[in-house]
């Protein structure tokens, strides 16, 4: 590794390697979509149903207002807008008291503001504020057409309040000099207020978010992953030659590369140390990798007149520093897919400090299916 290099910290992500590895875990994508859809649909249901507003019923009536006209005074039509009807006139005794009286005849008792909606024997109870909140007088466009709306949690009560409100308005139109009359145009009985069910939209949105979030998370993990998967990535990162790949299942193409590369690299050497960078607690992994390596190169020029010795990472045993100083060079075994990139960089730095030649890198325990798919081998 060259001086000034940041190793795996400044390298670009090998997208081909990433996507090929992602394909082996493709089941994560539909699972993420399913989980996202279920969470979004569940949250939507929780907000709109479980903790959503209680069911309400709405009854609507339309009234036609005929204004009286005085040639000397003109008309008061400009005063009677949506605001004055709803906020100023409805709460007045002239309109509200007749409504309350008629409701009492229909077994609905209107109490003071300290009461709450409930039942009292056969009679139903509603507070004065609740009654005013239930009634809405609106002027949608034409000042002569009023829309009276009653919305509450009791269907029968909604119909009775609307009927009493219509009667009160008609009486108000007959008794007020500003009007010739206020007449009912039409009425719609109370219906359950329904909201559009957007659970499917929520589920689809959740699925899309789940997929995108999962892919981004996997890319983040890949960016933080300091493992090595292909030889070219190892050469770029460590600025060392890769002698070859030692696959979990024999592949002639990589076997030949390994024999040829090692034979040329160890030419003229007699003692070579083999160190697996994940062999930290002892030399077992180095021994296993060396055994597989010697099986491949047996009887070739890579094995003639060369003694290979397995060793744990130098810092594991103090005497290893002396041993690496007496050998002709070191072959570093970098395990495929094992997150030991930082340790590999550390071992390389230690070998350079002790002026121990690094012959090259041997990728070990390589997934043969992946590496063949990466290079397009059959």
XYZ file of C-alpha atoms in Angstrom:
378
model
C 0.000 0.000 0.000
C 1.471 3.315 -1.086
C 2.264 6.136 1.306
C -0.571 8.641 1.481
C -3.180 6.124 0.374
C -6.290 5.965 2.528
C -6.932 2.338 1.647
C -10.622 1.422 1.645
C -11.592 4.897 2.912
C -11.256 6.635 -0.464
C -12.084 3.877 -2.942
C -15.179 3.898 -5.135
C -17.870 1.260 -4.732
C -17.610 -1.630 -7.184
C -21.233 -1.561 -8.348
C -20.963 -4.753 -10.415
C -19.742 -6.649 -7.384
C -22.407 -5.003 -5.222
C -25.316 -5.823 -7.522
C -24.168 -9.405 -8.075
C -24.030 -9.918 -4.325
C -27.392 -8.175 -3.973
C -28.932 -10.616 -6.460
C -28.034 -13.427 -4.088
C -30.058 -11.651 -1.428
C -32.837 -10.510 -3.744
C -35.409 -11.939 -1.338
C -34.643 -8.947 0.898
C -36.321 -6.592 -1.600
C -39.808 -8.195 -1.637
C -39.593 -8.713 2.106
C -38.747 -5.025 2.563
C -41.661 -4.105 0.274
C -44.033 -6.336 2.241
C -42.871 -4.986 5.598
C -43.117 -1.393 4.336
C -46.630 -2.006 2.972
C -47.821 -3.638 6.196
C -46.350 -0.886 8.369
C -47.833 1.897 6.231
C -51.257 0.228 6.018
C -51.197 -0.503 9.749
C -50.225 3.064 10.580
C -52.946 4.405 8.266
C -55.524 2.164 9.938
C -54.278 3.162 13.373
C -54.562 6.872 12.603
C -57.838 6.815 10.679
C -59.742 4.047 12.450
C -58.343 3.116 15.848
C -57.514 6.653 16.942
C -59.501 8.386 14.228
C -62.602 10.510 14.733
C -65.828 8.863 15.863
C -68.495 8.079 13.272
C -70.695 11.057 12.477
C -73.890 11.549 10.494
C -74.654 14.524 8.296
C -78.055 15.888 7.256
C -78.348 18.731 4.725
C -81.141 21.133 3.721
C -81.284 23.927 1.134
C -83.348 27.058 1.762
C -84.306 29.887 -0.587
C -84.203 33.390 0.872
C -86.481 36.080 -0.569
C -85.290 39.482 0.622
C -87.747 42.324 1.198
C -86.984 45.471 -0.825
C -87.652 49.023 0.310
C -87.255 51.672 -2.419
C -86.154 54.231 0.185
C -83.811 52.032 2.242
C -82.726 49.479 -0.334
C -82.029 45.880 0.673
C -80.026 44.413 3.534
C -78.824 41.607 1.286
C -75.159 42.514 1.774
C -75.414 41.974 5.526
C -76.737 38.422 5.298
C -73.666 36.498 4.240
C -72.223 33.133 5.333
C -70.505 34.643 8.383
C -73.508 36.537 9.758
C -75.858 33.592 9.356
C -73.496 31.082 10.975
C -71.748 33.149 13.651
C -74.139 35.992 14.468
C -77.736 34.948 13.715
C -77.817 31.229 14.578
C -76.886 31.794 18.261
C -79.597 34.473 18.697
C -82.741 33.730 20.662
C -84.913 34.397 17.588
C -83.455 31.341 15.814
C -81.972 29.120 18.541
C -84.855 29.174 21.055
C -87.439 27.813 18.570
C -84.967 25.029 17.708
C -84.535 24.141 21.389
C -88.313 24.169 22.000
C -88.999 21.849 19.065
C -86.196 19.497 20.104
C -87.673 19.213 23.598
C -90.966 18.147 22.006
C -88.949 15.462 20.175
C -87.448 14.179 23.458
C -84.086 15.938 23.022
C -83.111 18.055 26.026
C -80.715 20.961 25.542
C -78.752 21.672 28.730
C -76.214 24.270 29.791
C -72.571 24.146 28.834
C -71.655 22.158 31.952
C -73.475 19.070 30.669
C -72.341 16.549 28.081
C -74.057 14.555 25.382
C -75.739 11.583 27.002
C -79.151 10.058 27.496
C -81.695 10.793 30.221
C -84.171 7.971 30.305
C -85.841 7.944 26.885
C -84.763 11.543 26.277
C -81.445 12.404 24.688
C -79.312 15.220 26.064
C -77.133 17.711 24.208
C -75.456 20.871 25.447
C -76.144 24.281 23.952
C -72.567 24.541 22.629
C -72.778 21.082 21.076
C -76.013 22.068 19.376
C -74.447 25.213 17.889
C -71.366 23.256 16.800
C -73.590 20.708 15.064
C -75.406 23.312 12.919
C -73.700 25.133 10.050
C -75.346 27.786 7.901
C -73.507 28.379 4.654
C -74.015 30.508 1.531
C -72.111 28.569 -1.165
C -72.497 31.089 -4.008
C -75.883 32.765 -4.411
C -76.813 34.881 -1.344
C -80.400 33.726 -1.826
C -79.607 30.046 -1.354
C -78.618 28.834 2.084
C -77.271 25.383 2.919
C -78.041 24.173 6.418
C -75.879 21.286 7.593
C -76.203 19.296 10.794
C -73.466 16.845 11.754
C -73.374 14.783 14.952
C -72.783 11.237 16.171
C -76.483 10.317 16.420
C -78.326 9.766 13.124
C -81.809 10.329 14.497
C -80.725 13.425 16.398
C -79.130 14.876 13.228
C -82.454 14.566 11.369
C -84.433 16.096 14.232
C -82.031 19.029 14.686
C -82.124 19.753 10.942
C -85.927 19.655 10.874
C -86.129 22.023 13.860
C -83.545 24.340 12.277
C -85.451 24.497 8.987
C -88.705 25.304 10.799
C -86.962 27.995 12.834
C -85.441 29.564 9.715
C -88.771 29.600 7.919
C -90.392 31.220 10.951
C -87.547 33.744 11.135
C -88.132 34.657 7.490
C -91.831 35.211 8.115
C -91.301 37.415 11.192
C -88.283 39.461 10.094
C -89.018 42.513 7.944
C -85.782 42.044 6.014
C -87.316 39.007 4.271
C -90.372 38.189 2.295
C -89.844 34.543 3.115
C -87.375 31.727 3.693
C -88.574 28.513 2.098
C -87.253 24.954 2.049
C -85.973 23.807 -1.337
C -84.916 20.304 -0.424
C -83.659 18.147 2.382
C -81.385 15.112 2.640
C -81.770 12.782 5.584
C -78.743 12.020 7.741
C -76.107 9.785 6.214
C -72.921 8.354 7.609
C -69.970 10.597 6.856
C -67.499 8.465 4.946
C -63.890 9.232 4.137
C -62.068 7.881 1.126
C -60.209 4.697 1.988
C -56.591 5.289 1.038
C -55.182 2.181 2.669
C -54.117 0.787 -0.739
C -52.264 4.021 -1.547
C -50.650 3.907 1.897
C -49.596 0.277 1.371
C -48.112 0.972 -2.090
C -46.290 4.042 -0.785
C -44.967 2.016 2.148
C -43.757 -0.719 -0.205
C -41.908 1.800 -2.407
C -40.355 3.491 0.611
C -39.375 0.088 2.012
C -37.625 -0.898 -1.229
C -35.806 2.422 -1.647
C -34.776 2.550 2.016
C -33.512 -1.041 1.901
C -31.472 -0.493 -1.274
C -29.969 2.699 0.142
C -29.205 0.926 3.416
C -27.543 -1.966 1.562
C -25.491 0.507 -0.477
C -24.455 2.246 2.727
C -23.390 -1.097 4.207
C -21.486 -1.870 0.996
C -19.739 1.515 1.174
C -18.698 0.776 4.761
C -17.763 -2.817 3.919
C -13.963 -3.185 3.896
C -14.061 -6.792 2.701
C -12.522 -7.848 -0.611
C -14.541 -9.737 -3.214
C -12.526 -9.545 -6.448
C -8.751 -9.401 -7.131
C -8.834 -6.018 -8.890
C -10.300 -4.366 -5.792
C -7.459 -5.805 -3.696
C -4.810 -4.527 -6.132
C -6.349 -1.031 -6.218
C -6.630 -0.826 -2.456
C -3.295 -2.272 -1.362
C -1.135 -1.565 -4.447
C 0.059 -5.182 -4.345
C -0.150 -7.910 -6.941
C -2.787 -10.597 -6.458
C -1.183 -13.976 -7.126
C -4.524 -15.665 -7.648
C -7.763 -16.931 -6.134
C -8.115 -20.013 -3.965
C -11.766 -20.979 -4.500
C -13.964 -23.059 -2.240
C -14.502 -25.379 -5.217
C -11.733 -25.973 -7.793
C -11.951 -23.828 -10.924
C -9.295 -24.647 -13.523
C -9.134 -21.065 -14.794
C -8.185 -19.651 -11.397
C -6.057 -22.684 -10.519
C -3.849 -22.053 -13.537
C -3.633 -18.337 -12.760
C -2.604 -19.124 -9.173
C 0.096 -21.623 -10.169
C 1.544 -19.317 -12.834
C 1.417 -16.188 -10.700
C 2.925 -17.831 -7.623
C 5.628 -19.640 -9.625
C 6.874 -16.363 -11.080
C 6.600 -14.447 -7.787
C 8.612 -16.959 -5.664
C 11.269 -17.648 -8.270
C 14.658 -17.894 -6.550
C 13.180 -17.983 -3.034
C 13.609 -20.774 -0.500
C 11.490 -19.736 2.539
C 8.117 -18.060 2.256
C 5.742 -17.237 5.098
C 1.994 -17.437 4.585
C -0.163 -15.196 6.788
C -3.954 -15.092 6.752
C -5.038 -11.622 7.821
C -7.969 -13.010 9.852
C -5.736 -15.498 11.692
C -5.586 -13.406 14.858
C -6.001 -15.622 17.893
C -3.778 -18.427 16.504
C -2.412 -19.768 13.228
C -5.254 -22.221 12.477
C -6.697 -20.265 9.554
C -3.232 -19.660 8.130
C -2.531 -23.407 8.370
C -5.837 -24.274 6.669
C -5.268 -21.783 3.868
C -1.692 -23.015 3.390
C -2.881 -26.633 3.156
C -5.381 -25.720 0.407
C -2.733 -23.630 -1.358
C -0.095 -26.400 -1.318
C -2.667 -28.871 -2.639
C -3.173 -26.666 -5.688
C 0.501 -25.946 -6.421
C 1.779 -29.454 -5.622
C 4.149 -30.718 -8.304
C 4.458 -27.334 -10.007
C 7.291 -24.838 -10.208
C 5.522 -22.830 -7.516
C 6.316 -25.569 -4.982
C 9.746 -26.726 -6.059
C 12.609 -25.729 -3.746
C 10.308 -23.435 -1.715
C 9.351 -24.054 1.906
C 6.053 -22.486 2.900
C 5.367 -21.799 6.584
C 2.033 -20.746 8.070
C 2.006 -17.970 10.630
C -0.593 -15.991 12.573
C -0.731 -12.220 12.241
C 2.666 -10.992 13.575
C 1.227 -9.118 16.555
C -0.365 -12.323 17.886
C 3.014 -13.766 18.894
C 6.026 -11.540 19.587
C 8.502 -14.026 18.070
C 6.696 -13.742 14.712
C 8.414 -10.402 14.129
C 11.761 -12.175 14.212
C 10.543 -14.934 11.902
C 9.273 -12.590 9.217
C 12.676 -10.927 9.232
C 14.427 -14.182 8.326
C 12.168 -15.358 5.473
C 12.445 -14.335 1.818
C 8.991 -12.815 1.776
C 5.363 -13.080 2.850
C 2.241 -14.114 0.977
C -0.807 -12.435 2.507
C -3.966 -14.512 2.436
C -6.953 -12.171 2.270
C -10.244 -13.982 2.888
C -13.091 -13.356 0.462
C -15.990 -11.393 1.942
C -14.533 -11.155 5.462
C -14.494 -7.665 6.914
C -10.820 -7.549 7.783
C -9.772 -4.779 5.404
C -8.535 -2.488 8.169
C -6.553 -5.346 9.737
C -5.047 -6.222 6.338
C -3.881 -2.616 5.944
C -2.408 -2.773 9.446
C -0.534 -6.023 8.729
C 0.880 -4.577 5.489
C 2.051 -1.504 7.373
C 3.757 -3.694 10.016
C 5.527 -5.801 7.396
C 6.851 -2.664 5.714
C 8.084 -1.281 9.035
C 10.084 -4.480 9.554
C 11.331 -4.375 5.963
C 9.738 -7.704 5.135
C 9.047 -8.104 1.397
C 5.426 -8.795 0.487
C 5.393 -11.247 -2.410
C 1.716 -10.689 -3.123
C -1.843 -11.302 -2.052
C -3.626 -14.618 -2.257
C -7.405 -14.401 -2.136
C -8.631 -17.401 -0.169
C -11.994 -19.063 0.528
C -13.402 -17.404 -2.581
C -17.002 -18.157 -3.521
C -16.548 -19.932 -6.851
C -20.118 -19.236 -8.036
C -19.775 -15.523 -7.422
C -16.303 -15.121 -8.945
C -17.306 -17.083 -12.069
C -20.446 -14.973 -12.456
C -18.429 -11.771 -11.960
C -15.997 -12.650 -14.757
C -18.610 -14.299 -16.950
C -17.117 -17.798 -16.740
C -19.183 -20.912 -17.262
